[in-house]
Amino acid sequence: MSKSSENLSGWKKFMKSMTKAHELGTEEDIMLDHDYDGIKELDNVLPPWWLYGFYITIAISIFYYTQVFYNSEKYSQSEEYAAEVAQGKADVEAYKAANPQLFDDSNIVALTDAESIAKGKELFTSKTCFACHLNDLGGSIGPNLTDNKWILGGDVKSLFNTISKGGRPGKGMIAWESTISREERIQLASYIISMQGTTPATPKAPEGDIIWPEE
């Protein structure tokens, strides 16, 4: 027998050991009595390679389960969540400390440059402020924003706060702090400041007891 024949014979032996396949022509020897509409069943066993894979899967599953079970005290999803939340809060506070000008409303001043005023005017229109205060800020459902009497304060900080937190309860003005940025709210307040003292076409009667600026 040649060396190639020996190798082929060895390969066949290996495949037979891994599949347990019966030789062709021996079907009659392993034929079962089961008959389903003329379809008969052979008494073939599961291939060893499939069984080995199945057993290995079971072993890995047991190993994985025991590792998770015995190490569960070392890991807690709730503790991980709490740690992540705490880290997130710490990062926010660190950012606030590094950028105080972005969060300290006490330092807000009215902007006077043309670009900021133009942006504030755009916001006044695009955010539908005009629906209650009119395009010339003379007032309609909402109060006149051009006179010197204010219900919630007419300085830039008061205006910023009103825009951010909303107007008086039940009056319909919503809070804009979650919709437009801090810088945009300052620009909007600055535009309103720039319009104080102007003369609207049909100004609404003054409202409020707060006088700004003083007469």
Tab-separated table of C-alpha atoms in Angstrom, residues 4 13 24 26 61 69 85 124 142 172 196 211:
chain	number	residue	atom	x	y	z
A	4	SER	CA	-0.858	8.282	0.043
A	13	LYS	CA	-10.712	6.477	9.988
A	24	LEU	CA	-23.095	2.912	2.340
A	26	THR	CA	-25.527	-1.195	5.224
A	61	SER	CA	-22.261	27.639	30.858
A	69	PHE	CA	-22.759	33.715	41.200
A	85	VAL	CA	-24.262	59.298	38.672
A	124	PHE	CA	-38.151	87.445	19.743
A	142	GLY	CA	-48.906	90.197	27.278
A	172	GLY	CA	-49.333	81.502	29.543
A	196	GLN	CA	-37.443	100.335	26.105
A	211	ILE	CA	-40.643	101.383	37.864
